[in-house]
mmCIF file of C-alpha atoms and ligand atoms in Angstrom:
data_model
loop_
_atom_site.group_PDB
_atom_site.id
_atom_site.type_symbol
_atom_site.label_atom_id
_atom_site.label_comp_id
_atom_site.label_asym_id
_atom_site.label_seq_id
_atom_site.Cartn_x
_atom_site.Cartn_y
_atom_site.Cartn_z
ATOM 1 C CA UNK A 1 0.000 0.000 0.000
ATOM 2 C CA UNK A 2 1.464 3.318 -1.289
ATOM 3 C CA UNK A 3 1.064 6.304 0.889
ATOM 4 C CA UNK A 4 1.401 10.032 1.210
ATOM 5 C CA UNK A 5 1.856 11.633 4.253
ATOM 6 C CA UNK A 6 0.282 14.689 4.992
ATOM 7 C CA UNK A 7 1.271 16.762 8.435
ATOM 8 C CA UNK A 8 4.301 15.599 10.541
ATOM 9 C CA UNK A 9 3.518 16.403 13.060
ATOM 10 C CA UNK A 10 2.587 14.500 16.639
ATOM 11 C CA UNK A 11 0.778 12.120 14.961
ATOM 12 C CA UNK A 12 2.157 12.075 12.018
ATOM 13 C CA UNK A 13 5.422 10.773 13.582
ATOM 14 C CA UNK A 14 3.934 8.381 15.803
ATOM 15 C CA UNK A 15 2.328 6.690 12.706
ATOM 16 C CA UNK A 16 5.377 6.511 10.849
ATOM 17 C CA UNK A 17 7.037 5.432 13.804
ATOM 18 C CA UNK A 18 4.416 2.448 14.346
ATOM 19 C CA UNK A 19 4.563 0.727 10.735
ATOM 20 C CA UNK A 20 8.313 1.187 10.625
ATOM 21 C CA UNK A 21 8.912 -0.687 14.521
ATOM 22 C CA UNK A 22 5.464 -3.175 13.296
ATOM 23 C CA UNK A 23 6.671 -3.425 9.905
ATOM 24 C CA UNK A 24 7.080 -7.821 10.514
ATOM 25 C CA UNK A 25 4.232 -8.052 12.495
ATOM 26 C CA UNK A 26 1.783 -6.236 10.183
ATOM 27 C CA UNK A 27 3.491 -7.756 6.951
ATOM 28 C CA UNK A 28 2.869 -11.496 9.009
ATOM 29 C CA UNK A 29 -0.484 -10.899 10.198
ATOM 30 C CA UNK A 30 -2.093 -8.802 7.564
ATOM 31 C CA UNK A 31 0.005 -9.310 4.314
ATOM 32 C CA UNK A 32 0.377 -5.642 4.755
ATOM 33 C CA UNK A 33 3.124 -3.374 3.388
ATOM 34 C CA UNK A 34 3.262 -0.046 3.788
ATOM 35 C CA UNK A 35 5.283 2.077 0.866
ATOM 36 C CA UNK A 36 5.916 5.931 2.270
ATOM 37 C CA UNK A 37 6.105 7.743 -1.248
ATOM 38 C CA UNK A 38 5.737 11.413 -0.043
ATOM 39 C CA UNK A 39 5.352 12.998 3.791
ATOM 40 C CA UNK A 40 4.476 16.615 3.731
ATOM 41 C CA UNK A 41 4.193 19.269 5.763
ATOM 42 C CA UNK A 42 3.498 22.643 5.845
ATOM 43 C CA UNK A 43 6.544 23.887 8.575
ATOM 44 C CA UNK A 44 8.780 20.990 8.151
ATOM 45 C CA UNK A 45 9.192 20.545 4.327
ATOM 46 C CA UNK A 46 7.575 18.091 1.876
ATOM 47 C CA UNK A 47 10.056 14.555 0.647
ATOM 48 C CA UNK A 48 9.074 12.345 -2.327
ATOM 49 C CA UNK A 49 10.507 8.976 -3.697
ATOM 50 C CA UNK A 50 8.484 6.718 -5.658
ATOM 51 C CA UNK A 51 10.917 3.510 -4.471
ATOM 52 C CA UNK A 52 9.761 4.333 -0.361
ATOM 53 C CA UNK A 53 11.134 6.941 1.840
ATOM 54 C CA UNK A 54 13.288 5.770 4.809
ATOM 55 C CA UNK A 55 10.949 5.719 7.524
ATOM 56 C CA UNK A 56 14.099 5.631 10.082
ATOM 57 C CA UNK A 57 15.815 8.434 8.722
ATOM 58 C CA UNK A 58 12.902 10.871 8.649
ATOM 59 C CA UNK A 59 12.468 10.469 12.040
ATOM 60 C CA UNK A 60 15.876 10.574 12.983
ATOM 61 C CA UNK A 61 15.767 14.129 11.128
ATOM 62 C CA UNK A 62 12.615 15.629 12.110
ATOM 63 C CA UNK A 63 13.728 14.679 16.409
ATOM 64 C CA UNK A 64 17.119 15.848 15.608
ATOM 65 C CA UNK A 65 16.899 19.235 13.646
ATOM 66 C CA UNK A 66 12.510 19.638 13.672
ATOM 67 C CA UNK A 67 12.710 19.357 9.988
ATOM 68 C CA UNK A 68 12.857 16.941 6.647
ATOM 69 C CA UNK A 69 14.236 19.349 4.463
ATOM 70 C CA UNK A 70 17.817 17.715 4.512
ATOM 71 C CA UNK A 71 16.620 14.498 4.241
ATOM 72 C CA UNK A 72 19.370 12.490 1.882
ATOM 73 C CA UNK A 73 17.085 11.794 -1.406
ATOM 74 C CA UNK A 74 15.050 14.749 -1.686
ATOM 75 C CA UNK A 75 12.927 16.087 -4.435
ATOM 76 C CA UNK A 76 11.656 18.831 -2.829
ATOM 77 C CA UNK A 77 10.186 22.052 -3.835
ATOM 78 C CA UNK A 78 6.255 20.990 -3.535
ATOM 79 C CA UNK A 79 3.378 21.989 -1.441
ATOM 80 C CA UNK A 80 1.059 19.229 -0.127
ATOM 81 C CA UNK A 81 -1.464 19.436 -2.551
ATOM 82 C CA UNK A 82 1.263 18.531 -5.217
ATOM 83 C CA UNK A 83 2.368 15.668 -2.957
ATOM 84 C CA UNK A 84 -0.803 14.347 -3.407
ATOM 85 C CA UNK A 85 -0.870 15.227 -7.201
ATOM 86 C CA UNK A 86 2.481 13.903 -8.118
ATOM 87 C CA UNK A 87 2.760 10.789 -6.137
ATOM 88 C CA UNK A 88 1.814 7.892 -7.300
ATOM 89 C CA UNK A 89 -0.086 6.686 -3.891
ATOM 90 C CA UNK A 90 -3.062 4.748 -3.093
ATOM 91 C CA UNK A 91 -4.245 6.224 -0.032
ATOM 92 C CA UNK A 92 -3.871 9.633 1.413
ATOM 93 C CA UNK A 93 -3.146 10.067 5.104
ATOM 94 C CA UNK A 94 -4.189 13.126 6.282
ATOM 95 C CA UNK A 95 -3.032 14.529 9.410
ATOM 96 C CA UNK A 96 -2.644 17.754 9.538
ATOM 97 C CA UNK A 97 -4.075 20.367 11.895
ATOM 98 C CA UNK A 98 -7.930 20.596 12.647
ATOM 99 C CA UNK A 99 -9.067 24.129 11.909
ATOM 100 C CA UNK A 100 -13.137 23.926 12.859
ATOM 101 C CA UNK A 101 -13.969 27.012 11.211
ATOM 102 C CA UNK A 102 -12.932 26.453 7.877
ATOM 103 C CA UNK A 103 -12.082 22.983 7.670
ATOM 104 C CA UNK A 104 -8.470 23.807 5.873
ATOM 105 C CA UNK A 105 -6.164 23.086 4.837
ATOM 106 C CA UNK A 106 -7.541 19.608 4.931
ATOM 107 C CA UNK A 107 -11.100 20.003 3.400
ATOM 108 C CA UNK A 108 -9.009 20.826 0.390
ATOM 109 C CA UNK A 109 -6.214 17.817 0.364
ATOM 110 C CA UNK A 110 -9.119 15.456 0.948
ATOM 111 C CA UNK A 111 -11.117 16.726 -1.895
ATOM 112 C CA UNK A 112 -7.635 16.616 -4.262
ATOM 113 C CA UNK A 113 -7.282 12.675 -3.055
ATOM 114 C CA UNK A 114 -10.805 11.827 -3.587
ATOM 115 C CA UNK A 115 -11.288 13.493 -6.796
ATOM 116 C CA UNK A 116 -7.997 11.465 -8.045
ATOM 117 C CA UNK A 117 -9.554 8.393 -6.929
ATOM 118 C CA UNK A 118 -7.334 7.853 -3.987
ATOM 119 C CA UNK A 119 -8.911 6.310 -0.248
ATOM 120 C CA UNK A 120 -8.264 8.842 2.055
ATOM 121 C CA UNK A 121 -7.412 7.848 6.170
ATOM 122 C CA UNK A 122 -7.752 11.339 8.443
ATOM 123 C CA UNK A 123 -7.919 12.217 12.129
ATOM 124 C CA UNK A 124 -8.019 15.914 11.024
ATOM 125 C CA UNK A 125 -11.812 16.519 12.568
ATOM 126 C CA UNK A 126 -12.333 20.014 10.911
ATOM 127 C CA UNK A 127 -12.962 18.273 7.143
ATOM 128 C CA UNK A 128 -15.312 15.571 8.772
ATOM 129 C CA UNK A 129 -17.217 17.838 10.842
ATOM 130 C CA UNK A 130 -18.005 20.668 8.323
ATOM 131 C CA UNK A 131 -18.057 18.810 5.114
ATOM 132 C CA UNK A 132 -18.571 15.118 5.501
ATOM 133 C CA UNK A 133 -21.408 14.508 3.180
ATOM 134 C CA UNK A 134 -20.004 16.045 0.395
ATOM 135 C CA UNK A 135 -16.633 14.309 1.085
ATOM 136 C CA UNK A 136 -18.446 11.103 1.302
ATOM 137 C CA UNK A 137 -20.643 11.319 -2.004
ATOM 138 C CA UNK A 138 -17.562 12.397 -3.356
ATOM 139 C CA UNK A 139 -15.262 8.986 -2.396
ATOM 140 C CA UNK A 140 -18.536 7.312 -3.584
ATOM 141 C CA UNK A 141 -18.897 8.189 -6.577
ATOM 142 C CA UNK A 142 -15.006 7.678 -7.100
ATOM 143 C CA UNK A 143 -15.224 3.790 -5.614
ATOM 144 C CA UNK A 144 -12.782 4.876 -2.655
ATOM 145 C CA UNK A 145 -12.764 4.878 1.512
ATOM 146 C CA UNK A 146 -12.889 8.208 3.049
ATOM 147 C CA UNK A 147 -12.408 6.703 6.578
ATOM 148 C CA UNK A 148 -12.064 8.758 9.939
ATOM 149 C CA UNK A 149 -11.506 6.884 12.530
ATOM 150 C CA UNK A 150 -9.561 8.640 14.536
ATOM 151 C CA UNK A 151 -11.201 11.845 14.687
ATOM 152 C CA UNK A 152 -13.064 10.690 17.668
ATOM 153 C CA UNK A 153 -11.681 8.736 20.675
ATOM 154 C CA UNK A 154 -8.356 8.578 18.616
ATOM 155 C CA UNK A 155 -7.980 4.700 18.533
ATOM 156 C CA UNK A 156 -10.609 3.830 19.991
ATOM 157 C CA UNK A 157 -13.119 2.552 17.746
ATOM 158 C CA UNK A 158 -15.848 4.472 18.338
ATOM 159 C CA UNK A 159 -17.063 5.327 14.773
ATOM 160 C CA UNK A 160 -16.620 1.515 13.647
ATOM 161 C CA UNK A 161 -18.836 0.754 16.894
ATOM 162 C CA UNK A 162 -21.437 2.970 15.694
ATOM 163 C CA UNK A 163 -21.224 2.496 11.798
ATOM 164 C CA UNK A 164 -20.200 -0.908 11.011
ATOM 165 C CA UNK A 165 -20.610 -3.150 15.033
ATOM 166 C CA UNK A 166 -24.380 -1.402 15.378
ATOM 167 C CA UNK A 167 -25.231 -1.760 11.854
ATOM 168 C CA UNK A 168 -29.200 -1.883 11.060
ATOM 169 C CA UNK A 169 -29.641 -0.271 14.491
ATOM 170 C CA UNK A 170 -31.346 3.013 14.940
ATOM 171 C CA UNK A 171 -28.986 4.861 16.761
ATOM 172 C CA UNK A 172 -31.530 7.833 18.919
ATOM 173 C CA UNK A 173 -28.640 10.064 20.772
ATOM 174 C CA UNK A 174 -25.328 9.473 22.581
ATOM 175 C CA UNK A 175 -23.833 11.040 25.232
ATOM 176 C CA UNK A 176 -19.933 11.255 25.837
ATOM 177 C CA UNK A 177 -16.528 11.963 27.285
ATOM 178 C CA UNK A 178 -14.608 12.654 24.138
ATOM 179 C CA UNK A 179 -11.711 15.319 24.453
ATOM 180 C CA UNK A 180 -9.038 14.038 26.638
ATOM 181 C CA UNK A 181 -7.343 17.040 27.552
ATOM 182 C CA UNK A 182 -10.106 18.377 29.432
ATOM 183 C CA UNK A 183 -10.863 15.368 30.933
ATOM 184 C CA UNK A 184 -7.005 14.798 31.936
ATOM 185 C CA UNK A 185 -7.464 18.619 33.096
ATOM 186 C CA UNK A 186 -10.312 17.641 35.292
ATOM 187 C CA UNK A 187 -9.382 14.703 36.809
ATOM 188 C CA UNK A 188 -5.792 16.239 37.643
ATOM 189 C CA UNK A 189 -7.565 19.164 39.793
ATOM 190 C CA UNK A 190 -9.504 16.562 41.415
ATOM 191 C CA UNK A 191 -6.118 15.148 42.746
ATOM 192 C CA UNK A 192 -5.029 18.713 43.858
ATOM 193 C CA UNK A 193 -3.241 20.064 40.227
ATOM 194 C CA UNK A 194 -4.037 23.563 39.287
ATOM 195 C CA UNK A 195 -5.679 24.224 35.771
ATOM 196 C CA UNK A 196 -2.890 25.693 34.700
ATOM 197 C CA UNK A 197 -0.022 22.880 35.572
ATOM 198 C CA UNK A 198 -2.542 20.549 34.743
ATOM 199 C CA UNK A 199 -2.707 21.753 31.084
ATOM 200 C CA UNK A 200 0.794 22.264 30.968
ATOM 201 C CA UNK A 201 1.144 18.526 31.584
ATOM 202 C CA UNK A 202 -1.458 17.384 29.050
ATOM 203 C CA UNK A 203 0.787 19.446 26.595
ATOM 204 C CA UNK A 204 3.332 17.645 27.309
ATOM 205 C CA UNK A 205 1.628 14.098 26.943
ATOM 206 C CA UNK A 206 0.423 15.068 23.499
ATOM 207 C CA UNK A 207 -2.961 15.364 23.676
ATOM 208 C CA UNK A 208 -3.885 19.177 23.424
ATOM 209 C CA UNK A 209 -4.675 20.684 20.245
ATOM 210 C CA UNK A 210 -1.862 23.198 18.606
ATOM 211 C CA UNK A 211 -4.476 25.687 20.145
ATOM 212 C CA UNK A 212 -5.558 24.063 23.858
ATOM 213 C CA UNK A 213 -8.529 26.611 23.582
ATOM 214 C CA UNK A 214 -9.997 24.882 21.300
ATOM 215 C CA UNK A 215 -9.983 21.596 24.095
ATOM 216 C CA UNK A 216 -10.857 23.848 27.245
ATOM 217 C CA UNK A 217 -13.517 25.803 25.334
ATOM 218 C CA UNK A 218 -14.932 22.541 24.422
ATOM 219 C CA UNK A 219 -14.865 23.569 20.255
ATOM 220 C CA UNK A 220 -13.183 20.265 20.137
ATOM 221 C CA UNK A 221 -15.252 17.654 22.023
ATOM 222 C CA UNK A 222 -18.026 20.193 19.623
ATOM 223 C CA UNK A 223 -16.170 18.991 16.226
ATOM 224 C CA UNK A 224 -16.351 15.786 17.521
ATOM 225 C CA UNK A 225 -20.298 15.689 18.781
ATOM 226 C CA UNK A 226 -20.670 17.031 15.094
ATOM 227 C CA UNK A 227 -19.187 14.245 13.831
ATOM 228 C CA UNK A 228 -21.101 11.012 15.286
ATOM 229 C CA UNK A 229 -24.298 13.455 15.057
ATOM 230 C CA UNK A 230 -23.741 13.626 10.897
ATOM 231 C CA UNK A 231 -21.914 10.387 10.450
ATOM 232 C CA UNK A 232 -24.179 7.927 12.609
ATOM 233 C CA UNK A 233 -27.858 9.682 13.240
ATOM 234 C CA UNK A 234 -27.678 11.223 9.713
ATOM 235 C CA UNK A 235 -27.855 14.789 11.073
ATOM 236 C CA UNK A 236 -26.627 17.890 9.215
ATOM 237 C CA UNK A 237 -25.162 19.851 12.124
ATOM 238 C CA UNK A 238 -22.469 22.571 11.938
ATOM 239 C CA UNK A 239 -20.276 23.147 14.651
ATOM 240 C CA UNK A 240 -22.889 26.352 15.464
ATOM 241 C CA UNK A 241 -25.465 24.430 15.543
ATOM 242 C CA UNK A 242 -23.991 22.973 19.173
ATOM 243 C CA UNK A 243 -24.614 24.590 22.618
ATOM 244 C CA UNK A 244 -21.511 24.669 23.809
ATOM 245 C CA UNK A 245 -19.843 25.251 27.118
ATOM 246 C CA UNK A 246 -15.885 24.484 28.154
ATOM 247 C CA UNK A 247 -13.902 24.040 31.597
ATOM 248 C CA UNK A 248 -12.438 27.310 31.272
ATOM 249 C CA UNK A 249 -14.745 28.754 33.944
ATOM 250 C CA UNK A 250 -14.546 25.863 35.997
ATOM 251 C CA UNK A 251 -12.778 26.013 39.457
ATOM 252 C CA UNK A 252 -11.774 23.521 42.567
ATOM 253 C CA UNK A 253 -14.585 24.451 44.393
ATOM 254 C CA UNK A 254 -17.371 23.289 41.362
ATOM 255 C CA UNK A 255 -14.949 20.077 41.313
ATOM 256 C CA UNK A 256 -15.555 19.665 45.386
ATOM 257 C CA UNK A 257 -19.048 20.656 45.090
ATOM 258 C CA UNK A 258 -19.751 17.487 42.337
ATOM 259 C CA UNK A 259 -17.885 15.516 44.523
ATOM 260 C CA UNK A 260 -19.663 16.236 47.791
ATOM 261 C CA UNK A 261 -23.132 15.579 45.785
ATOM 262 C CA UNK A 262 -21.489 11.636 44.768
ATOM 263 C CA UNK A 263 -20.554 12.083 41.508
ATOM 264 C CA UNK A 264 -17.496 13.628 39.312
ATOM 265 C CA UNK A 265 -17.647 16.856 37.092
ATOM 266 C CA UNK A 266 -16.854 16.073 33.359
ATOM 267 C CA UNK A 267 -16.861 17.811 30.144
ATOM 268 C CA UNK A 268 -20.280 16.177 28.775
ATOM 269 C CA UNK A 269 -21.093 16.050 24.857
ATOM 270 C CA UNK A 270 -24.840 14.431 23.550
ATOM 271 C CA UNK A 271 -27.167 14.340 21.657
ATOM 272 C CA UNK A 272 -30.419 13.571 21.113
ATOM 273 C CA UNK A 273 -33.921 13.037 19.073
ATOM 274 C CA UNK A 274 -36.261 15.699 19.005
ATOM 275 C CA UNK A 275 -38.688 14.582 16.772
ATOM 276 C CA UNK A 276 -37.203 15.264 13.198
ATOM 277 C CA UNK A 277 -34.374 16.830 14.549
ATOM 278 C CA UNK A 278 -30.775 16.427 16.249
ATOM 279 C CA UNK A 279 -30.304 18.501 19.170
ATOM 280 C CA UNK A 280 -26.147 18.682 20.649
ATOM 281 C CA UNK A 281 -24.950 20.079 23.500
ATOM 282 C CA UNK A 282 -21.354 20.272 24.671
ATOM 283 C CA UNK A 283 -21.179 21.405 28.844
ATOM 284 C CA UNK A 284 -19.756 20.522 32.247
ATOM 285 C CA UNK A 285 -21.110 18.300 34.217
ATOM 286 C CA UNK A 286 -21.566 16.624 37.730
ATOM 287 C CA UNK A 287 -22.536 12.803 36.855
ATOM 288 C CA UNK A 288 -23.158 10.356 39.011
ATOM 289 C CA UNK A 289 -20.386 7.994 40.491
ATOM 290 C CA UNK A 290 -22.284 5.073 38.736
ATOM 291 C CA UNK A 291 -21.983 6.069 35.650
ATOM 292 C CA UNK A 292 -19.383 4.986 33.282
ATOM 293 C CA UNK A 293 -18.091 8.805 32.735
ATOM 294 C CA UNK A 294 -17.418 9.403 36.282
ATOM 295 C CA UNK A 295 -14.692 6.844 35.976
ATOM 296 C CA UNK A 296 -12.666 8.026 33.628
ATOM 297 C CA UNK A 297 -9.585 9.388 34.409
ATOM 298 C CA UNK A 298 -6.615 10.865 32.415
ATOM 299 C CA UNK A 299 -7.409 11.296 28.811
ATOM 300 C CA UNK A 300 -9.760 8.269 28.919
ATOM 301 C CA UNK A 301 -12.909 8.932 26.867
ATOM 302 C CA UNK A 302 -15.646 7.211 26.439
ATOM 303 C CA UNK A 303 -18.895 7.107 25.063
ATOM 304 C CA UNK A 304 -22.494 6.005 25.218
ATOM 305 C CA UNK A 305 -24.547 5.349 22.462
ATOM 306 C CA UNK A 306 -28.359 4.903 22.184
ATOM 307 C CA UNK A 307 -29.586 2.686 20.066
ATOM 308 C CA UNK A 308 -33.475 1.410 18.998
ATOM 309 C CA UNK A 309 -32.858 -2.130 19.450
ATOM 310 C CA UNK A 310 -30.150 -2.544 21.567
ATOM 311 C CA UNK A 311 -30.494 0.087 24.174
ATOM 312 C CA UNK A 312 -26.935 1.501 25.682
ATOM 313 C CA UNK A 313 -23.972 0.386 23.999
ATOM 314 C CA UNK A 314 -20.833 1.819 25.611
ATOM 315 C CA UNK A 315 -17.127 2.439 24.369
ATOM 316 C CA UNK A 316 -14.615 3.380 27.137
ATOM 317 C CA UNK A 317 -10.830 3.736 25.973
ATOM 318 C CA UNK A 318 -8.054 6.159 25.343
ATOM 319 C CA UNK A 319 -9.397 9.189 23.594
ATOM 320 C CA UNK A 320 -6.250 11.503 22.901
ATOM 321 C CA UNK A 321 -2.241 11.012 22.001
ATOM 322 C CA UNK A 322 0.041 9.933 18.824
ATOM 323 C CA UNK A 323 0.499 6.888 19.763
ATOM 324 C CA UNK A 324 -2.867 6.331 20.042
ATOM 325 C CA UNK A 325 -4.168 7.894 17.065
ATOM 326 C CA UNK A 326 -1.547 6.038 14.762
ATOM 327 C CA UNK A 327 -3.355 3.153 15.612
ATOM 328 C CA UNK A 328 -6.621 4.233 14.583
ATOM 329 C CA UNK A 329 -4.824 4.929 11.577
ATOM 330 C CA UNK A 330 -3.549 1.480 10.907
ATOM 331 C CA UNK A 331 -7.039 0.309 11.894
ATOM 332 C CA UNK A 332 -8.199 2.392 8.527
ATOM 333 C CA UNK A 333 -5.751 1.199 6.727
ATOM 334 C CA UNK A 334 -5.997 -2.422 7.208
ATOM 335 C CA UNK A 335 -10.259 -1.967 6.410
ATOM 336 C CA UNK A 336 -9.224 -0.591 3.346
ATOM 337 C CA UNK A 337 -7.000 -3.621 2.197
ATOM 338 C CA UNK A 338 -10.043 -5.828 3.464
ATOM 339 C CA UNK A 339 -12.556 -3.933 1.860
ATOM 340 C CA UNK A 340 -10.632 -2.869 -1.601
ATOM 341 C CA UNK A 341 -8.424 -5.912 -1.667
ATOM 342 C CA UNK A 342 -5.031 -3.148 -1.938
HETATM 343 N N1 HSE B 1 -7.060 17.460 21.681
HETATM 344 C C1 HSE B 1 -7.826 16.264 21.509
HETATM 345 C C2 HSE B 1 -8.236 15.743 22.881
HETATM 346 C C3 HSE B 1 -7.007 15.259 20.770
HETATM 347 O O1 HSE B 1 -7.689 16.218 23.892
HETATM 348 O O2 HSE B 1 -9.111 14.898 22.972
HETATM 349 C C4 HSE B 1 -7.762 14.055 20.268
HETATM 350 O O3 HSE B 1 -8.753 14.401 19.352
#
């Protein structure tokens, strides 16, 4: 499987890191090989060779100076969008950063992929949440995957639960944990951290957007309420369209006071049925200690979703990191050699 790289960033180097280190095992178990023909990015320079990049080398580079652009074979001198153009790839990994307002850069590699018939693997949340049905009809009517795992609950499979595991099953509303920053935020001032050490930390860890406002003012956990709203209750929401309220406001004492009252205080994103419609909210929340949510800690996420026939289905795993979002990644990947037979 031939692959361009778009965005090197956290992510993006965790990815490459995982199917150069699980090259055997993925070759073994899945008769999978994975060619890198062209990583691109907008800060650290674009590389192309049609035979395979080094895997090991780029990283060595981008730790060692924070760029590609000496990388030993390079044919340089090309934006992403002529990445895509140029190389001869089958799938498009796009991972570069989530703007919610506009959807680009990535709306626009997607669409260039799509339109050249190439499946398309993203975690970038801003294409999926403002433009997935035209995206979608688009990969459709091309025979290709658009497939976003990742953009919610990173590796955990969340949209897989919903779209492919609950199949045939009306799903009515959901209600979830799904940025881990905040979450990680919140459950660090419950041990005593202060907001701002506590962000500081999930900084470090990887899990805060390039912009943590758009975590603590909950535009994130929004993007991604958007997302399983559109992609599995057939909604048409826009990030707008979402009440939203983050943790910015939030203090130790509202943290004590949900504690005192039994439960936990968590950034909460749902939905729900309203007759015709889809109603989301994004807010803080105290929930009960016997709910699944209270027990998260860290960056866990986790979800709930309501279906017709099954009732409460729910998904608790990691929700945030490059590590974990490579694997969601992979996970994509892999469907689209089952599915497409790459
Ligand atoms: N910033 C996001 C989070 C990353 O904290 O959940 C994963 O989408």
């Amino acid at each position: 499987m031939r692959i361009v790289l778009i965005g090197f960033g956290t992510v993006g180097q965790s990815f490459v890191k995982l199917i150069d280190e699980g090259e055997d095992y993925l070759r073994n178990r899945y008769g999978l090989e994975f060619e890198l023909v062209a990583v691109s990015d907008i800060i650290k320079g674009s590389v192309m060779d049609p035979e395979g990049l080094d895997k090991a080398e780029l990283l060595k580079l981008v730790t060692k100076t924070g760029s590609i652009k000496s990388y030993s074979q390079n044919d340089s001198g090309f934006d992403s969008v002529e990445s895509i153009r140029k190389s001869d790839a089958d799938v498009v990994v796009e991972v570069s950063w989530t703007n919610l307002e506009t959807g680009e850069p990535g709306i626009t590699h997607i669409r260039e992929a799509l339109s050249l018939g190439k499946h398309v693997v993203t975690s970038n949340k801003g294409p999926i949440a403002l433009a997935y049905h035209e995206l979608n009809s688009l990969a459709k009517e091309k025979g290709v995957q658009l497939r976003y795992e990742c953009t919610v609950m990173s590796g955990t499979p969340a949209i897989i639960l919903g779209s492919e595991g609950l199949a045939g099953n009306k799903v009515m509303g959901f209600r979830g944990v799904l940025n881990g920053t905040t979450n990680f935020i919140l459950s660090r001032m419950e041990q005593g951290a202060t907001y701002e050490s506590a962000l500081k930390e999930a900084q470090g860890f990887g899990y805060a957007e390039v912009d943590p406002s758009a975590d603590v003012e909950g535009w994130d956990a929004v993007g991604k309420t958007v997302i399983l709203a559109n992609t599995l209750m057939g909604a048409r929401l826009k990030p707008l369209d979402v009440k939203r309220q983050g943790i910015t406001g939030i203090t130790v004492r509202d943290i004590e006071e949900s504690k005192k009252r039994g439960g936990a205080l968590r950034l909460v994103a749902e939905a729900w049925t309203e007759g015709s419609k889809v109603e989301a909210k994004v807010s803080p929340k105290t929930v009960d200690s016997r709910d699944p949510l209270a027990r998260l800690s860290g960056a866990l996420n986790a979800l709930t979703i309501t279906t017709e026939g099954l009732g409460d289905v729910t998904i608790i795993g990691k929700g945030a990191g490059g590590v974990e979002t490579g694997h969601g990644i992979i996970s994509d990947l892999i469907a689209i050699k089952r599915l497409s037979g790459h």
